[in-house]
Amino acid sequence: MPPRTPASPPPRRTQLERRQDAEQRLLESAIELIGQKGVNGLTLSEVGEKAGYSRGLVSHHYGSRDAFLRVVAQSLRQRFVDAEQQTHHEPGLDALIANVELYLSGSSPASRAVNVLLTEAIVAGGSLLEDMRAFTATSRKYFANQIRAGIARGEIRGDIDPDAQAAMILGMLRGVAAQALLDEKVQKGKMRAEMVATIRRMLSVS
């Protein structure tokens, strides 16, 4: 039996790959910490430490705390965009409902962080306000586009204002999500079923 050839060592990651991995771990740590303790108590050093890096790595990569929070907000926005695009439904009412169910499907660190950042943007304003305003506009646009598609398919009433309805739906979703974070007696499962039934009544062709 011929001797075994030693296995080749795994290829070394490039500097870009290492940097991308570090940035992703820093973002994940920040999202978890923001969901746990809010924005005011967050320090860049503890983000780096939680991610398993030096305390100064966040400052090295992003400069300031405000700049890093903006990157966190943009990352969360992209996550929700990606989730919307992964819905396996034709554009229209079913895609809208699927996204509503996804929004109220649980209390992940990301969903908690979004609520915290929305509150911080409203109260404190500043550069974060611009990012959370863009986040909100992206969500409204998605719902409005699904309503328009549903109208075109004949499954949503034609007398509905897509933009106004989109704002109402997003407002209901965020309101329920915020209540669930404040009070564990608010059960997302029950609220999700009620929300879906309400939206179908509001939008569906009789």
PDB file of C-alpha atoms in Angstrom:
ATOM      1  CA  MET A   1       0.000   0.000   0.000  1.00  0.00           C
ATOM      2  CA  PRO A   2       1.563   3.296  -1.049  1.00  0.00           C
ATOM      3  CA  PRO A   3       2.172   5.867   1.683  1.00  0.00           C
ATOM      4  CA  ARG A   4      -0.472   8.532   2.057  1.00  0.00           C
ATOM      5  CA  THR A   5       0.269  11.913   0.651  1.00  0.00           C
ATOM      6  CA  PRO A   6      -0.031  14.576   3.352  1.00  0.00           C
ATOM      7  CA  ALA A   7      -3.139  16.699   2.909  1.00  0.00           C
ATOM      8  CA  SER A   8      -2.474  20.106   1.478  1.00  0.00           C
ATOM      9  CA  PRO A   9      -2.948  22.925   3.973  1.00  0.00           C
ATOM     10  CA  PRO A  10      -6.018  25.091   3.342  1.00  0.00           C
ATOM     11  CA  PRO A  11      -5.263  28.144   1.232  1.00  0.00           C
ATOM     12  CA  ARG A  12      -4.436  31.236   3.232  1.00  0.00           C
ATOM     13  CA  ARG A  13      -7.095  33.893   3.191  1.00  0.00           C
ATOM     14  CA  THR A  14      -6.316  37.135   1.478  1.00  0.00           C
ATOM     15  CA  GLN A  15      -6.041  40.390   3.369  1.00  0.00           C
ATOM     16  CA  LEU A  16      -9.369  41.470   1.846  1.00  0.00           C
ATOM     17  CA  GLU A  17     -11.080  38.283   3.055  1.00  0.00           C
ATOM     18  CA  ARG A  18      -9.702  38.748   6.562  1.00  0.00           C
ATOM     19  CA  ARG A  19     -10.848  42.353   6.610  1.00  0.00           C
ATOM     20  CA  GLN A  20     -14.343  41.434   5.402  1.00  0.00           C
ATOM     21  CA  ASP A  21     -14.605  38.723   8.043  1.00  0.00           C
ATOM     22  CA  ALA A  22     -13.509  41.132  10.761  1.00  0.00           C
ATOM     23  CA  GLU A  23     -16.002  43.769   9.636  1.00  0.00           C
ATOM     24  CA  GLN A  24     -18.837  41.241   9.609  1.00  0.00           C
ATOM     25  CA  ARG A  25     -17.998  40.048  13.117  1.00  0.00           C
ATOM     26  CA  LEU A  26     -17.828  43.631  14.364  1.00  0.00           C
ATOM     27  CA  LEU A  27     -21.242  44.386  12.860  1.00  0.00           C
ATOM     28  CA  GLU A  28     -22.775  41.250  14.391  1.00  0.00           C
ATOM     29  CA  SER A  29     -21.380  42.174  17.798  1.00  0.00           C
ATOM     30  CA  ALA A  30     -22.651  45.740  17.524  1.00  0.00           C
ATOM     31  CA  ILE A  31     -26.140  44.603  16.509  1.00  0.00           C
ATOM     32  CA  GLU A  32     -26.330  42.258  19.483  1.00  0.00           C
ATOM     33  CA  LEU A  33     -25.063  44.888  21.926  1.00  0.00           C
ATOM     34  CA  ILE A  34     -27.408  47.580  20.591  1.00  0.00           C
ATOM     35  CA  GLY A  35     -30.354  45.226  21.022  1.00  0.00           C
ATOM     36  CA  GLN A  36     -29.275  44.456  24.589  1.00  0.00           C
ATOM     37  CA  LYS A  37     -28.281  47.858  25.954  1.00  0.00           C
ATOM     38  CA  GLY A  38     -29.248  50.533  23.435  1.00  0.00           C
ATOM     39  CA  VAL A  39     -27.100  53.101  21.701  1.00  0.00           C
ATOM     40  CA  ASN A  40     -26.127  55.442  24.523  1.00  0.00           C
ATOM     41  CA  GLY A  41     -24.255  52.792  26.487  1.00  0.00           C
ATOM     42  CA  LEU A  42     -22.452  51.357  23.476  1.00  0.00           C
ATOM     43  CA  THR A  43     -18.697  51.829  23.228  1.00  0.00           C
ATOM     44  CA  LEU A  44     -16.478  50.934  20.299  1.00  0.00           C
ATOM     45  CA  SER A  45     -14.010  49.171  22.565  1.00  0.00           C
ATOM     46  CA  GLU A  46     -16.608  46.672  23.818  1.00  0.00           C
ATOM     47  CA  VAL A  47     -17.742  45.984  20.255  1.00  0.00           C
ATOM     48  CA  GLY A  48     -14.185  45.033  19.322  1.00  0.00           C
ATOM     49  CA  GLU A  49     -13.747  42.993  22.475  1.00  0.00           C
ATOM     50  CA  LYS A  50     -17.029  41.098  21.989  1.00  0.00           C
ATOM     51  CA  ALA A  51     -16.050  40.286  18.395  1.00  0.00           C
ATOM     52  CA  GLY A  52     -12.766  38.824  19.625  1.00  0.00           C
ATOM     53  CA  TYR A  53     -10.521  41.611  18.399  1.00  0.00           C
ATOM     54  CA  SER A  54      -8.572  44.441  19.948  1.00  0.00           C
ATOM     55  CA  ARG A  55     -10.479  47.259  21.578  1.00  0.00           C
ATOM     56  CA  GLY A  56      -9.208  49.737  19.021  1.00  0.00           C
ATOM     57  CA  LEU A  57     -10.105  47.834  15.853  1.00  0.00           C
ATOM     58  CA  VAL A  58     -13.492  49.517  15.342  1.00  0.00           C
ATOM     59  CA  SER A  59     -11.924  52.956  15.554  1.00  0.00           C
ATOM     60  CA  HIS A  60      -9.193  51.821  13.168  1.00  0.00           C
ATOM     61  CA  HIS A  61     -11.719  50.622  10.571  1.00  0.00           C
ATOM     62  CA  TYR A  62     -14.463  53.244  10.927  1.00  0.00           C
ATOM     63  CA  GLY A  63     -12.978  56.263  12.652  1.00  0.00           C
ATOM     64  CA  SER A  64     -15.773  57.561  14.857  1.00  0.00           C
ATOM     65  CA  ARG A  65     -18.677  56.090  16.773  1.00  0.00           C
ATOM     66  CA  ASP A  66     -21.210  57.982  14.633  1.00  0.00           C
ATOM     67  CA  ALA A  67     -19.646  56.671  11.434  1.00  0.00           C
ATOM     68  CA  PHE A  68     -19.779  53.116  12.762  1.00  0.00           C
ATOM     69  CA  LEU A  69     -23.436  53.437  13.800  1.00  0.00           C
ATOM     70  CA  ARG A  70     -24.272  54.594  10.290  1.00  0.00           C
ATOM     71  CA  VAL A  71     -22.596  51.505   8.858  1.00  0.00           C
ATOM     72  CA  VAL A  72     -24.590  49.345  11.290  1.00  0.00           C
ATOM     73  CA  ALA A  73     -27.830  51.016  10.153  1.00  0.00           C
ATOM     74  CA  GLN A  74     -26.934  50.513   6.496  1.00  0.00           C
ATOM     75  CA  SER A  75     -26.097  46.862   7.150  1.00  0.00           C
ATOM     76  CA  LEU A  76     -29.462  46.275   8.824  1.00  0.00           C
ATOM     77  CA  ARG A  77     -31.236  47.951   5.942  1.00  0.00           C
ATOM     78  CA  GLN A  78     -29.491  45.645   3.461  1.00  0.00           C
ATOM     79  CA  ARG A  79     -30.463  42.594   5.512  1.00  0.00           C
ATOM     80  CA  PHE A  80     -34.117  43.474   5.268  1.00  0.00           C
ATOM     81  CA  VAL A  81     -33.806  44.174   1.541  1.00  0.00           C
ATOM     82  CA  ASP A  82     -32.182  40.773   1.047  1.00  0.00           C
ATOM     83  CA  ALA A  83     -34.931  39.076   3.068  1.00  0.00           C
ATOM     84  CA  GLU A  84     -37.618  40.761   0.973  1.00  0.00           C
ATOM     85  CA  GLN A  85     -35.986  39.588  -2.237  1.00  0.00           C
ATOM     86  CA  GLN A  86     -35.842  35.988  -1.013  1.00  0.00           C
ATOM     87  CA  THR A  87     -39.626  35.747  -0.729  1.00  0.00           C
ATOM     88  CA  HIS A  88     -40.672  32.920  -3.055  1.00  0.00           C
ATOM     89  CA  HIS A  89     -43.887  34.529  -4.241  1.00  0.00           C
ATOM     90  CA  GLU A  90     -44.992  36.401  -7.309  1.00  0.00           C
ATOM     91  CA  PRO A  91     -45.099  40.165  -6.689  1.00  0.00           C
ATOM     92  CA  GLY A  92     -48.447  41.176  -5.253  1.00  0.00           C
ATOM     93  CA  LEU A  93     -50.599  40.369  -2.246  1.00  0.00           C
ATOM     94  CA  ASP A  94     -48.960  37.036  -1.386  1.00  0.00           C
ATOM     95  CA  ALA A  95     -45.465  38.563  -1.421  1.00  0.00           C
ATOM     96  CA  LEU A  96     -46.674  41.411   0.794  1.00  0.00           C
ATOM     97  CA  ILE A  97     -48.283  38.997   3.260  1.00  0.00           C
ATOM     98  CA  ALA A  98     -45.170  36.814   3.322  1.00  0.00           C
ATOM     99  CA  ASN A  99     -43.077  39.848   4.255  1.00  0.00           C
ATOM    100  CA  VAL A 100     -45.523  40.834   6.993  1.00  0.00           C
ATOM    101  CA  GLU A 101     -45.263  37.327   8.448  1.00  0.00           C
ATOM    102  CA  LEU A 102     -41.478  37.484   8.240  1.00  0.00           C
ATOM    103  CA  TYR A 103     -41.394  40.864  10.003  1.00  0.00           C
ATOM    104  CA  LEU A 104     -43.393  39.477  12.938  1.00  0.00           C
ATOM    105  CA  SER A 105     -41.812  36.033  12.981  1.00  0.00           C
ATOM    106  CA  GLY A 106     -39.584  36.538  16.005  1.00  0.00           C
ATOM    107  CA  SER A 107     -37.436  38.832  18.103  1.00  0.00           C
ATOM    108  CA  SER A 108     -33.985  38.549  16.573  1.00  0.00           C
ATOM    109  CA  PRO A 109     -31.052  40.760  17.595  1.00  0.00           C
ATOM    110  CA  ALA A 110     -31.421  42.530  14.244  1.00  0.00           C
ATOM    111  CA  SER A 111     -35.097  43.385  14.755  1.00  0.00           C
ATOM    112  CA  ARG A 112     -34.390  44.645  18.281  1.00  0.00           C
ATOM    113  CA  ALA A 113     -31.501  46.762  17.001  1.00  0.00           C
ATOM    114  CA  VAL A 114     -33.696  48.300  14.293  1.00  0.00           C
ATOM    115  CA  ASN A 115     -36.238  49.454  16.880  1.00  0.00           C
ATOM    116  CA  VAL A 116     -33.486  50.891  19.058  1.00  0.00           C
ATOM    117  CA  LEU A 117     -31.896  52.775  16.150  1.00  0.00           C
ATOM    118  CA  LEU A 118     -35.269  54.113  14.991  1.00  0.00           C
ATOM    119  CA  THR A 119     -35.919  55.515  18.460  1.00  0.00           C
ATOM    120  CA  GLU A 120     -32.422  56.974  18.670  1.00  0.00           C
ATOM    121  CA  ALA A 121     -32.789  58.616  15.252  1.00  0.00           C
ATOM    122  CA  ILE A 122     -36.128  60.193  16.198  1.00  0.00           C
ATOM    123  CA  VAL A 123     -34.928  61.450  19.584  1.00  0.00           C
ATOM    124  CA  ALA A 124     -31.343  62.467  18.824  1.00  0.00           C
ATOM    125  CA  GLY A 125     -31.494  63.160  15.081  1.00  0.00           C
ATOM    126  CA  GLY A 126     -28.061  63.674  13.596  1.00  0.00           C
ATOM    127  CA  SER A 127     -26.532  61.593  10.845  1.00  0.00           C
ATOM    128  CA  LEU A 128     -28.345  58.448  11.989  1.00  0.00           C
ATOM    129  CA  LEU A 129     -31.667  60.089  11.143  1.00  0.00           C
ATOM    130  CA  GLU A 130     -30.737  60.167   7.462  1.00  0.00           C
ATOM    131  CA  ASP A 131     -29.969  56.439   7.406  1.00  0.00           C
ATOM    132  CA  MET A 132     -33.093  55.376   9.279  1.00  0.00           C
ATOM    133  CA  ARG A 133     -35.182  57.650   7.069  1.00  0.00           C
ATOM    134  CA  ALA A 134     -33.721  55.853   4.049  1.00  0.00           C
ATOM    135  CA  PHE A 135     -34.392  52.507   5.748  1.00  0.00           C
ATOM    136  CA  THR A 136     -38.032  53.487   6.262  1.00  0.00           C
ATOM    137  CA  ALA A 137     -38.386  54.748   2.694  1.00  0.00           C
ATOM    138  CA  THR A 138     -37.015  51.453   1.361  1.00  0.00           C
ATOM    139  CA  SER A 139     -39.570  49.473   3.372  1.00  0.00           C
ATOM    140  CA  ARG A 140     -42.448  51.709   2.288  1.00  0.00           C
ATOM    141  CA  LYS A 141     -41.387  51.413  -1.345  1.00  0.00           C
ATOM    142  CA  TYR A 142     -41.341  47.627  -1.128  1.00  0.00           C
ATOM    143  CA  PHE A 143     -44.892  47.468   0.258  1.00  0.00           C
ATOM    144  CA  ALA A 144     -46.147  50.062  -2.232  1.00  0.00           C
ATOM    145  CA  ASN A 145     -44.650  48.109  -5.131  1.00  0.00           C
ATOM    146  CA  GLN A 146     -46.350  44.907  -3.965  1.00  0.00           C
ATOM    147  CA  ILE A 147     -49.670  46.746  -3.743  1.00  0.00           C
ATOM    148  CA  ARG A 148     -49.240  48.114  -7.265  1.00  0.00           C
ATOM    149  CA  ALA A 149     -48.397  44.635  -8.531  1.00  0.00           C
ATOM    150  CA  GLY A 150     -51.469  43.245  -6.776  1.00  0.00           C
ATOM    151  CA  ILE A 151     -53.680  45.897  -8.352  1.00  0.00           C
ATOM    152  CA  ALA A 152     -52.284  45.030 -11.781  1.00  0.00           C
ATOM    153  CA  ARG A 153     -52.996  41.331 -11.130  1.00  0.00           C
ATOM    154  CA  GLY A 154     -56.558  42.094 -10.066  1.00  0.00           C
ATOM    155  CA  GLU A 155     -56.138  40.772  -6.519  1.00  0.00           C
ATOM    156  CA  ILE A 156     -55.970  44.151  -4.745  1.00  0.00           C
ATOM    157  CA  ARG A 157     -58.616  46.854  -4.988  1.00  0.00           C
ATOM    158  CA  GLY A 158     -57.924  49.487  -7.599  1.00  0.00           C
ATOM    159  CA  ASP A 159     -59.172  52.405  -5.467  1.00  0.00           C
ATOM    160  CA  ILE A 160     -56.328  52.037  -2.967  1.00  0.00           C
ATOM    161  CA  ASP A 161     -53.492  54.561  -2.692  1.00  0.00           C
ATOM    162  CA  PRO A 162     -50.389  52.306  -2.683  1.00  0.00           C
ATOM    163  CA  ASP A 163     -48.094  54.815  -0.972  1.00  0.00           C
ATOM    164  CA  ALA A 164     -50.567  55.657   1.791  1.00  0.00           C
ATOM    165  CA  GLN A 165     -51.378  52.005   2.425  1.00  0.00           C
ATOM    166  CA  ALA A 166     -47.682  51.121   2.484  1.00  0.00           C
ATOM    167  CA  ALA A 167     -47.067  53.734   5.191  1.00  0.00           C
ATOM    168  CA  MET A 168     -50.020  52.406   7.213  1.00  0.00           C
ATOM    169  CA  ILE A 169     -48.849  48.789   6.973  1.00  0.00           C
ATOM    170  CA  LEU A 170     -45.290  49.654   7.980  1.00  0.00           C
ATOM    171  CA  GLY A 171     -46.606  51.735  10.869  1.00  0.00           C
ATOM    172  CA  MET A 172     -48.715  48.841  12.136  1.00  0.00           C
ATOM    173  CA  LEU A 173     -45.811  46.412  11.862  1.00  0.00           C
ATOM    174  CA  ARG A 174     -43.380  48.635  13.723  1.00  0.00           C
ATOM    175  CA  GLY A 175     -45.959  49.446  16.362  1.00  0.00           C
ATOM    176  CA  VAL A 176     -46.663  45.792  17.095  1.00  0.00           C
ATOM    177  CA  ALA A 177     -42.950  44.944  17.066  1.00  0.00           C
ATOM    178  CA  ALA A 178     -42.220  47.755  19.540  1.00  0.00           C
ATOM    179  CA  GLN A 179     -45.014  46.624  21.865  1.00  0.00           C
ATOM    180  CA  ALA A 180     -43.698  43.064  21.815  1.00  0.00           C
ATOM    181  CA  LEU A 181     -40.285  44.339  22.884  1.00  0.00           C
ATOM    182  CA  LEU A 182     -41.822  46.353  25.721  1.00  0.00           C
ATOM    183  CA  ASP A 183     -44.260  43.746  26.988  1.00  0.00           C
ATOM    184  CA  GLU A 184     -43.818  39.987  26.697  1.00  0.00           C
ATOM    185  CA  LYS A 185     -47.599  39.582  27.057  1.00  0.00           C
ATOM    186  CA  VAL A 186     -47.933  40.868  23.496  1.00  0.00           C
ATOM    187  CA  GLN A 187     -47.648  37.610  21.580  1.00  0.00           C
ATOM    188  CA  LYS A 188     -46.272  38.082  18.097  1.00  0.00           C
ATOM    189  CA  GLY A 189     -47.797  34.829  16.863  1.00  0.00           C
ATOM    190  CA  LYS A 190     -51.351  35.946  17.624  1.00  0.00           C
ATOM    191  CA  MET A 191     -50.676  39.468  16.423  1.00  0.00           C
ATOM    192  CA  ARG A 192     -49.194  38.133  13.192  1.00  0.00           C
ATOM    193  CA  ALA A 193     -52.365  36.189  12.397  1.00  0.00           C
ATOM    194  CA  GLU A 194     -54.547  39.203  13.187  1.00  0.00           C
ATOM    195  CA  MET A 195     -52.341  41.502  11.139  1.00  0.00           C
ATOM    196  CA  VAL A 196     -52.484  39.230   8.100  1.00  0.00           C
ATOM    197  CA  ALA A 197     -56.278  38.966   8.346  1.00  0.00           C
ATOM    198  CA  THR A 198     -56.607  42.751   8.716  1.00  0.00           C
ATOM    199  CA  ILE A 199     -54.390  43.483   5.712  1.00  0.00           C
ATOM    200  CA  ARG A 200     -56.275  40.994   3.558  1.00  0.00           C
ATOM    201  CA  ARG A 201     -59.561  42.681   4.497  1.00  0.00           C
ATOM    202  CA  MET A 202     -58.120  46.113   3.730  1.00  0.00           C
ATOM    203  CA  LEU A 203     -56.625  45.239   0.360  1.00  0.00           C
ATOM    204  CA  SER A 204     -58.379  42.259  -1.183  1.00  0.00           C
ATOM    205  CA  VAL A 205     -60.953  42.571  -3.920  1.00  0.00           C
ATOM    206  CA  SER A 206     -64.359  41.668  -2.469  1.00  0.00           C
TER     207      SER A 206
END
